[in-house]
Every structure is written in C-alpha cells, then in structure tokens.
Amino acid sequence: MSDPRAQLIATARAMQPAGLNKGTSGNVSVRSGDAFYITPTGLPYGALVVGDIPLMTLDGSHQGTRKPSSEWRFHRDLYAARPDVGAVLHAHSPFAVSLACLRREIPPFHYMIARFGGDTIRCADYAIFGSPELSTAAMQAMQGRKGCLLANHGLLVAGHDLAEAFALAVELEELCEQYWRACQLGDPVLLSATEMADVLKKFQSYGQQ
Ligand SMILES: [Zn+2]
C-alpha cells in the first residue's frame, strides 16, 4: 500500500484542476491509526514532499518539520467524534463561497443533496478561521452529514477515505453552482420531505450492496 502522505499530496494537488482551489487556501487530511496527516500551512501544494506532511494526534500536538494547517481544529474534531470519517477536505471554492456568504443552507433543489446525508446542506455559523468556535459551529452543521458550508468562508466535507472526500467536495461545489444557476432563473422547485426520504433510503441500499 502506498504512503498515505503521498496520497494526501496527490489529493491536494488535484484540488486546483478540479476548480476547488487557487493558491494555498484549503487543506486536506487523512486518518492514520489514532492520528492524522494534514497538509502544512502556507506551502504551495506543487512543492510538497512527504517529509513536509505533519502528523497530528487527537490532542492537537504534532510531529514533523512543518506546522499543520491553521485550520486543523475541525479536522481533529471530526476524527475524534466520528469513527466513520477517514479523510477531511476543506476548500474555498468559488460557488460554495458565494452561497456561504449569503449564510444560506442549500435546500433540496436536487436529489443529490441526499448524498451528504440529509435533505439540506447546512451552513455553519461564522467564526474566525482556525478558532475552536469555528470548529464547534462546523461540527454542529456536520451532525449526521458528510458536508456543509462555512459562513463567509467555504466548504467542508468528510469521507471514508481521500477518494470519497475529494469526490464529495467536487459534488458539493457542483451542487452550489447548479443551485446558483437555477436561482438566476427563478425560485427552484424543491423536492418534498417524502421525496428526499425516498432518495436517502435508495442511497442507503446502494451503500449496502
Ligand atoms: Zn479556510
């Protein structure tokens, strides 16, 4: 099996071509035993080598030559609270940021909203980046969910592994763009609670196959 740090770097580098990131904003992590690897602060992804990747334990301490991303807290809190989470990705992607600046949750305008575990994508309350308050708000918005928006900030997703986290981030940014486009034309017709419950049930039975 390949080094999880190499997989982490490959995922971080894939963010820009996928439209999830520009520059050094955003961060990715992957669980490793009782700890997790996370992208370091302030280094361009193109220049990263495995030796640059810090390992953090759930108490918030780290090993390695580089400092972890300043936004490590919501990564740590997701791993600590959610055994189902194996990878976390955070991005300042343009359509997610646009909607997050309206501090509006995304309603069930499309059935794929259910992929994130509910009938909306919540928007976490605003708190300054890197703060315990932001992590608390993010954990609330992520309750029972695989993704959320962070007010005036960006998106956050959590998957079983890096591949799922990356796919969820791409899907969430896509949904934000589609919702934004639909809103240009009028008020999107929303799916009912029953219709969304049927989709959630269908997704669960797919997952069991
Ligand atoms: Zn951020």
XYZ file of N, CA and C and ligand atoms in Angstrom:
628
model
N 0.850 -1.199 0.000
C 0.000 0.000 0.000
C 0.886 1.250 0.000
N 0.459 2.259 -0.745
C 1.324 3.430 -0.856
C 1.229 4.303 0.406
N 2.226 5.127 0.581
C 2.340 6.027 1.724
C 1.116 6.959 1.775
N 0.386 7.019 2.915
C -0.787 7.908 2.991
C -0.419 9.370 2.755
N 0.842 9.730 3.063
C 1.263 11.116 2.828
C 1.333 11.419 1.329
N 1.742 10.428 0.536
C 1.795 10.617 -0.926
C 0.379 10.741 -1.482
N -0.538 9.943 -0.928
C -1.944 10.040 -1.369
C -2.525 11.401 -0.984
N -2.130 11.885 0.189
C -2.606 13.199 0.658
C -2.113 14.307 -0.285
N -0.847 14.244 -0.658
C -0.283 15.263 -1.559
C -0.977 15.190 -2.925
N -1.211 13.973 -3.419
C -1.874 13.824 -4.730
C -3.278 14.425 -4.681
N -3.984 14.217 -3.580
C -5.345 14.773 -3.434
C -5.278 16.298 -3.388
N -4.335 16.834 -2.607
C -4.202 18.294 -2.507
C -3.908 18.904 -3.881
N -3.036 18.232 -4.656
C -2.683 18.759 -5.987
C -3.841 18.670 -6.966
N -4.742 17.712 -6.759
C -5.879 17.556 -7.681
C -6.944 18.632 -7.454
N -6.851 19.359 -6.324
C -7.901 20.330 -6.000
C -7.957 21.488 -6.993
N -6.801 21.998 -7.384
C -6.815 23.161 -8.290
C -7.389 22.836 -9.670
N -6.892 21.754 -10.348
C -7.502 21.428 -11.649
C -8.995 21.115 -11.560
N -9.466 20.656 -10.392
C -10.897 20.342 -10.231
C -11.722 21.589 -9.908
N -11.063 22.765 -9.850
C -11.793 24.002 -9.584
C -12.097 24.218 -8.112
N -11.421 23.479 -7.226
C -11.706 23.592 -5.792
C -10.841 24.632 -5.108
N -9.745 25.012 -5.738
C -8.774 25.843 -5.038
C -7.907 26.668 -5.959
N -7.459 27.782 -5.433
C -6.401 28.552 -6.083
C -5.418 28.932 -4.993
N -4.133 28.933 -5.299
C -3.149 29.304 -4.287
C -3.070 28.272 -3.177
N -2.856 28.746 -1.956
C -2.643 27.802 -0.846
C -3.839 27.729 0.104
N -4.988 28.312 -0.271
C -6.152 28.160 0.607
C -6.651 26.721 0.524
N -7.368 26.290 1.555
C -7.866 24.919 1.582
C -6.864 24.002 2.262
N -7.345 22.844 2.673
C -6.486 21.869 3.347
C -7.149 20.504 3.328
N -6.323 19.475 3.441
C -6.793 18.090 3.370
C -6.091 17.282 4.454
N -6.786 16.260 4.965
C -6.151 15.378 5.935
C -6.643 13.958 5.730
N -5.866 13.003 6.289
C -6.235 11.594 6.201
C -5.898 10.918 7.523
N -6.830 10.086 8.021
C -6.619 9.412 9.297
C -5.523 8.362 9.161
N -4.718 8.215 10.203
C -3.704 7.165 10.239
C -3.646 6.646 11.674
N -4.290 5.528 11.924
C -4.356 4.974 13.278
C -5.071 5.933 14.213
N -4.417 6.280 15.334
C -5.005 7.202 16.312
C -4.665 8.654 15.989
N -4.091 8.897 14.831
C -3.635 10.242 14.475
C -4.077 10.552 13.042
N -3.626 11.690 12.515
C -3.945 12.001 11.113
C -2.850 12.864 10.497
N -2.651 12.671 9.208
C -1.752 13.522 8.439
C -2.554 14.678 7.858
N -1.966 15.875 7.847
C -2.676 17.057 7.338
C -1.710 17.925 6.547
N -2.248 18.612 5.525
C -1.383 19.490 4.734
C -0.818 20.600 5.629
N 0.440 20.981 5.402
C 1.068 22.012 6.237
C 0.578 23.406 5.855
N 0.815 24.352 6.732
C 0.363 25.720 6.488
C 1.293 26.440 5.509
N 0.689 27.191 4.576
C 1.431 28.150 3.767
C 2.371 27.622 2.695
N 2.372 26.309 2.421
C 3.262 25.788 1.381
C 2.451 25.468 0.137
N 2.919 25.911 -1.055
C 2.184 25.552 -2.276
C 2.173 24.026 -2.481
N 1.006 23.506 -2.863
C 0.879 22.051 -2.995
C 1.864 21.468 -4.001
N 2.179 22.247 -5.040
C 3.079 21.740 -6.077
C 4.466 21.400 -5.542
N 4.870 22.075 -4.468
C 6.227 21.890 -3.935
C 6.286 20.861 -2.806
N 5.135 20.322 -2.377
C 5.123 19.431 -1.206
C 5.842 18.118 -1.466
N 6.599 17.666 -0.470
C 7.157 16.306 -0.467
C 6.683 15.629 0.826
N 6.774 14.294 0.879
C 6.187 13.580 2.018
C 6.756 14.063 3.363
N 8.025 14.469 3.374
C 8.641 14.949 4.609
C 8.052 16.256 5.122
N 7.253 16.955 4.291
C 6.616 18.209 4.717
C 5.303 17.981 5.453
N 4.820 16.736 5.471
C 3.459 16.494 5.970
C 3.482 16.190 7.471
N 2.915 17.091 8.297
C 2.885 16.840 9.733
C 1.882 15.740 10.096
N 2.203 15.038 11.190
C 1.286 14.062 11.767
C 0.744 14.667 13.050
N -0.590 14.718 13.177
C -1.206 15.292 14.381
C -1.919 14.214 15.165
N -1.834 14.314 16.484
C -2.615 13.410 17.324
C -3.898 14.136 17.737
N -4.833 13.379 18.304
C -6.150 13.948 18.594
C -6.099 14.971 19.740
N -4.983 15.033 20.454
C -4.854 16.074 21.489
C -4.366 17.401 20.894
N -4.134 17.433 19.574
C -3.755 18.682 18.909
C -2.255 18.919 18.831
N -1.447 17.972 19.307
C 0.005 18.142 19.155
C 0.429 17.556 17.803
N 1.598 17.972 17.322
C 2.033 17.471 16.021
C 3.511 17.133 16.006
N 3.858 16.240 15.062
C 5.246 15.877 14.804
C 5.564 16.244 13.371
N 6.827 16.644 13.142
C 7.243 16.954 11.774
C 7.903 18.306 11.724
N 8.535 18.606 10.578
C 9.292 19.841 10.458
C 8.400 21.029 10.120
N 7.223 20.765 9.552
C 6.320 21.864 9.157
C 5.145 21.952 10.111
N 4.583 23.173 10.224
C 3.396 23.370 11.051
C 2.149 22.935 10.282
N 1.208 22.291 10.981
C -0.036 21.893 10.309
C -0.850 23.107 9.869
N -1.747 22.895 8.928
C -2.691 23.933 8.501
C -3.297 24.624 9.715
N -3.462 25.953 9.615
C -4.058 26.703 10.733
C -5.498 26.266 10.987
N -6.083 25.560 10.019
C -7.478 25.141 10.173
C -7.578 23.680 10.616
N -6.581 23.204 11.371
C -6.540 21.791 11.779
C -7.658 21.410 12.738
N -8.260 22.392 13.445
C -9.184 22.017 14.531
C -10.412 21.244 14.061
N -11.025 21.685 12.935
C -12.225 20.932 12.542
C -11.868 19.567 11.975
N -10.632 19.418 11.460
C -10.177 18.081 11.050
C -10.093 17.196 12.302
N -9.367 17.679 13.327
C -9.171 16.913 14.555
C -10.514 16.550 15.197
N -11.422 17.546 15.264
C -12.699 17.300 15.941
C -13.557 16.284 15.179
N -13.482 16.294 13.849
C -14.227 15.297 13.070
C -13.669 13.889 13.313
N -12.336 13.738 13.325
C -11.762 12.404 13.590
C -12.094 11.927 15.001
N -12.074 12.859 15.954
C -12.322 12.476 17.345
C -13.770 12.040 17.547
N -14.711 12.717 16.868
C -16.136 12.472 17.123
C -16.749 11.420 16.201
N -16.110 11.197 15.042
C -16.778 10.388 14.016
C -15.876 9.256 13.527
N -16.068 8.037 14.049
C -15.236 6.908 13.612
C -15.397 6.603 12.118
N -16.529 7.033 11.516
C -16.762 6.787 10.086
C -15.882 7.665 9.202
N -15.282 8.698 9.772
C -14.514 9.661 8.956
C -13.057 9.219 8.839
N -12.598 9.059 7.578
C -11.210 8.674 7.325
C -10.425 9.761 6.618
N -11.130 10.778 6.076
C -10.444 11.875 5.378
C -11.339 13.112 5.406
N -10.709 14.281 5.490
C -11.432 15.552 5.578
C -10.821 16.520 4.574
N -11.682 17.263 3.887
C -11.195 18.237 2.909
C -11.951 19.554 3.098
N -11.206 20.638 3.052
C -11.790 21.972 3.199
C -11.281 22.830 2.044
N -12.190 23.589 1.411
C -11.783 24.404 0.266
C -12.541 25.718 0.236
N -11.922 26.701 -0.427
C -12.558 27.999 -0.670
C -12.971 28.044 -2.141
N -13.767 27.100 -2.560
C -14.164 27.010 -3.975
C -15.228 28.066 -4.274
N -15.211 28.624 -5.504
C -15.970 29.860 -5.742
C -17.477 29.789 -5.535
N -18.146 28.740 -5.982
C -19.607 28.719 -5.838
C -20.016 28.424 -4.396
N -19.260 27.559 -3.727
C -19.549 27.296 -2.308
C -19.337 28.566 -1.488
N -18.268 29.300 -1.771
C -18.012 30.550 -1.040
C -19.135 31.548 -1.294
N -19.572 31.657 -2.563
C -20.636 32.619 -2.888
C -21.881 32.343 -2.058
N -22.297 31.068 -2.000
C -23.500 30.743 -1.222
C -23.246 30.894 0.266
N -22.032 30.531 0.708
C -21.702 30.642 2.142
C -21.745 32.104 2.592
N -21.473 33.028 1.663
C -21.529 34.450 2.005
C -22.968 34.941 2.189
N -23.935 34.191 1.673
C -25.344 34.506 1.927
C -25.814 33.846 3.223
N -24.946 33.004 3.801
C -25.259 32.257 5.033
C -26.585 31.515 4.889
N -26.717 30.867 3.746
C -27.978 30.210 3.443
C -27.713 28.715 3.270
N -28.556 27.867 3.876
C -28.360 26.440 3.623
C -28.898 26.126 2.234
N -28.373 25.062 1.621
C -28.837 24.685 0.282
C -30.020 23.746 0.457
N -31.169 24.140 -0.078
C -32.375 23.318 0.098
C -32.367 22.131 -0.875
N -33.325 21.225 -0.748
C -33.370 20.040 -1.629
C -33.848 20.373 -3.039
N -33.058 21.201 -3.754
C -33.424 21.554 -5.140
C -33.048 20.425 -6.084
N -32.174 19.506 -5.663
C -31.703 18.385 -6.484
C -31.551 17.183 -5.568
N -31.858 15.990 -6.083
C -31.826 14.825 -5.182
C -30.431 14.504 -4.675
N -29.369 14.948 -5.401
C -28.005 14.621 -4.971
C -27.611 15.269 -3.633
N -28.420 16.240 -3.171
C -28.213 16.789 -1.820
C -28.184 15.643 -0.795
N -28.983 14.594 -1.069
C -29.081 13.457 -0.134
C -27.759 12.708 0.001
N -26.879 12.828 -0.964
C -25.586 12.153 -0.877
C -24.816 12.600 0.377
N -25.155 13.799 0.854
C -24.457 14.334 2.032
C -25.161 13.957 3.336
N -26.206 13.111 3.235
C -26.776 12.515 4.440
C -28.064 13.137 4.949
N -28.614 14.132 4.262
C -29.852 14.745 4.739
C -30.578 15.423 3.595
N -31.557 16.281 3.940
C -32.309 16.940 2.864
C -31.897 18.402 2.639
N -30.824 18.809 3.301
C -30.238 20.127 3.025
C -28.719 19.997 3.166
N -28.012 21.027 2.697
C -26.607 21.206 3.073
C -26.619 22.401 4.021
N -26.274 22.155 5.285
C -26.332 23.253 6.258
C -25.182 24.234 6.050
N -25.384 25.451 6.568
C -24.310 26.452 6.579
C -23.967 26.741 8.040
N -22.722 26.440 8.412
C -22.284 26.653 9.797
C -22.205 28.145 10.097
N -22.485 28.520 11.345
C -22.373 29.917 11.782
C -20.948 30.421 11.564
N -20.813 31.721 11.400
C -19.497 32.312 11.194
C -18.687 32.344 12.492
N -17.409 32.026 12.365
C -16.412 32.282 13.420
C -15.076 32.405 12.694
N -14.117 33.090 13.305
C -12.855 33.346 12.613
C -12.099 32.046 12.324
N -11.394 32.001 11.184
C -10.702 30.781 10.743
C -9.728 30.285 11.810
N -9.653 28.961 11.904
C -8.708 28.348 12.830
C -9.147 28.322 14.280
N -10.322 28.894 14.594
C -10.713 29.024 16.005
C -11.486 27.797 16.485
N -11.452 27.555 17.820
C -12.302 26.497 18.389
C -13.778 26.769 18.109
N -14.178 28.073 18.089
C -15.586 28.425 17.835
C -16.004 27.990 16.422
N -15.079 28.161 15.455
C -15.413 27.731 14.089
C -15.589 26.214 14.052
N -14.731 25.504 14.744
C -14.844 24.049 14.744
C -16.149 23.607 15.398
N -16.536 24.260 16.484
C -17.805 23.927 17.148
C -18.981 24.144 16.193
N -18.950 25.273 15.487
C -20.029 25.568 14.534
C -20.036 24.548 13.396
N -18.848 24.188 12.924
C -18.741 23.220 11.820
C -19.241 21.843 12.266
N -18.890 21.441 13.487
C -19.328 20.129 13.981
C -20.853 20.072 14.078
N -21.474 21.192 14.458
C -22.947 21.230 14.519
C -23.540 21.060 13.124
N -22.974 21.789 12.164
C -23.507 21.724 10.794
C -23.243 20.355 10.152
N -22.215 19.661 10.620
C -21.853 18.341 10.066
C -22.591 17.193 10.756
N -23.376 17.507 11.778
C -24.086 16.462 12.535
C -24.864 15.541 11.583
N -24.458 14.280 11.504
C -25.147 13.327 10.636
C -24.937 13.564 9.153
N -24.000 14.428 8.805
C -23.797 14.822 7.405
C -22.359 14.593 6.959
N -22.180 14.556 5.637
C -20.832 14.412 5.068
C -20.292 15.722 4.508
N -21.076 16.801 4.594
C -20.582 18.070 4.068
C -21.404 19.225 4.577
N -20.802 20.422 4.585
C -21.531 21.636 4.961
C -20.812 22.835 4.351
N -21.475 23.988 4.420
C -20.825 25.254 4.095
C -20.394 25.899 5.408
N -19.369 26.747 5.333
C -18.924 27.533 6.481
C -19.170 28.996 6.122
N -19.979 29.695 6.929
C -20.400 31.060 6.602
C -19.217 31.961 6.265
N -19.343 32.708 5.148
C -18.320 33.669 4.706
C -16.934 33.042 4.616
N -16.887 31.766 4.206
C -15.605 31.060 4.237
C -15.466 30.033 3.117
N -16.213 28.921 3.169
C -16.003 27.889 2.150
C -16.807 26.644 2.415
N -16.238 25.487 2.008
C -16.931 24.217 2.200
C -16.073 23.268 3.024
N -16.743 22.277 3.620
C -16.074 21.256 4.422
C -16.759 19.930 4.126
N -15.961 18.886 3.825
C -16.525 17.554 3.597
C -15.711 16.515 4.355
N -16.369 15.402 4.674
C -15.705 14.297 5.358
C -16.142 12.992 4.704
N -15.151 12.148 4.336
C -15.463 10.871 3.690
C -14.757 9.717 4.374
N -15.042 8.497 3.899
C -14.368 7.312 4.462
C -12.876 7.346 4.164
N -12.543 7.863 2.970
C -11.139 7.915 2.561
C -10.933 9.160 1.690
N -9.702 9.351 1.226
C -9.389 10.554 0.441
C -10.192 10.610 -0.850
N -10.372 9.453 -1.495
C -11.112 9.439 -2.766
C -12.547 9.914 -2.547
N -13.184 9.436 -1.456
C -14.566 9.845 -1.204
C -14.626 11.332 -0.823
N -13.702 11.772 0.015
C -13.715 13.188 0.429
C -13.549 14.095 -0.795
N -12.639 13.733 -1.684
C -12.419 14.542 -2.885
C -13.683 14.555 -3.756
N -14.279 13.367 -3.960
C -15.490 13.283 -4.791
C -16.631 14.105 -4.177
N -16.749 14.075 -2.847
C -17.794 14.856 -2.176
C -17.563 16.356 -2.364
N -16.311 16.784 -2.298
C -16.014 18.212 -2.472
C -16.371 18.663 -3.884
N -16.014 17.847 -4.871
C -16.358 18.182 -6.262
C -17.871 18.236 -6.423
N -18.564 17.257 -5.835
C -20.032 17.196 -5.937
C -20.677 18.411 -5.255
N -20.163 18.783 -4.086
C -20.752 19.912 -3.354
C -20.546 21.223 -4.109
N -19.344 21.417 -4.649
C -19.102 22.636 -5.436
C -20.029 22.664 -6.657
N -20.218 21.504 -7.280
C -21.112 21.376 -8.444
C -22.560 21.727 -8.053
N -23.016 21.197 -6.925
C -24.380 21.499 -6.463
C -24.543 22.989 -6.178
N -23.506 23.598 -5.615
C -23.572 25.043 -5.336
C -23.704 25.822 -6.641
N -22.947 25.403 -7.661
C -23.037 26.092 -8.956
C -24.422 25.890 -9.568
N -24.925 24.654 -9.506
C -26.234 24.371 -10.103
C -27.339 25.160 -9.385
N -27.245 25.226 -8.059
C -28.263 25.966 -7.294
C -28.193 27.450 -7.645
N -26.974 27.961 -7.723
C -26.772 29.365 -8.093
C -27.382 29.647 -9.473
N -27.110 28.738 -10.437
C -27.650 28.938 -11.799
C -29.173 28.894 -11.792
N -29.734 27.899 -11.082
C -31.194 27.773 -11.048
C -31.828 29.031 -10.441
N -31.162 29.599 -9.421
C -31.691 30.805 -8.763
C -31.668 32.019 -9.686
N -30.795 32.004 -10.716
C -30.784 33.112 -11.680
C -32.076 33.142 -12.482
N -32.709 31.958 -12.628
C -33.885 31.833 -13.490
C -35.191 31.964 -12.724
N -35.118 31.869 -11.401
C -36.348 31.944 -10.605
C -36.146 31.220 -9.291
N -37.264 30.792 -8.698
C -37.194 30.036 -7.444
C -37.235 28.550 -7.782
N -36.146 27.815 -7.540
C -36.175 26.384 -7.872
C -37.313 25.672 -7.133
N -37.939 24.713 -7.823
C -38.970 23.887 -7.183
C -38.244 22.859 -6.317
N -38.581 22.811 -5.036
C -37.859 21.928 -4.119
C -38.541 20.568 -4.020
N -37.730 19.529 -3.794
C -38.272 18.200 -3.552
C -38.906 18.182 -2.158
N -39.952 17.377 -2.007
C -40.649 17.306 -0.718
C -39.863 16.440 0.260
N -40.255 16.500 1.526
C -39.613 15.667 2.556
C -39.757 14.189 2.205
N -40.917 13.795 1.686
C -41.137 12.388 1.302
C -40.235 11.998 0.146
N -40.144 12.882 -0.842
C -39.283 12.575 -1.998
C -37.825 12.437 -1.565
N -37.369 13.306 -0.675
C -35.981 13.220 -0.203
C -35.768 11.982 0.671
N -36.780 11.623 1.468
C -36.660 10.407 2.293
C -36.499 9.183 1.396
N -37.224 9.159 0.271
C -37.108 8.032 -0.675
C -35.691 7.971 -1.259
N -35.126 9.142 -1.573
C -33.765 9.170 -2.144
C -32.757 8.681 -1.100
N -32.910 9.160 0.138
C -31.988 8.744 1.214
C -32.030 7.230 1.403
N -33.243 6.663 1.362
C -33.398 5.215 1.521
C -32.700 4.482 0.368
N -32.867 5.009 -0.836
C -32.262 4.371 -2.009
C -30.738 4.434 -1.941
N -30.200 5.580 -1.502
C -28.743 5.706 -1.355
C -28.217 4.717 -0.321
N -28.970 4.540 0.788
C -28.526 3.601 1.827
C -28.492 2.174 1.286
N -29.482 1.800 0.491
C -29.485 0.418 -0.017
C -28.384 0.232 -1.072
N -28.033 1.299 -1.821
C -26.887 1.207 -2.738
C -25.610 0.921 -1.937
N -25.496 1.651 -0.805
C -24.289 1.553 0.005
C -24.084 0.173 0.586
N -25.188 -0.564 0.769
C -25.078 -1.896 1.395
C -24.712 -2.976 0.399
N -24.777 -2.661 -0.899
C -24.508 -3.702 -1.897
C -23.021 -4.057 -1.943
Zn -10.458 28.046 5.042
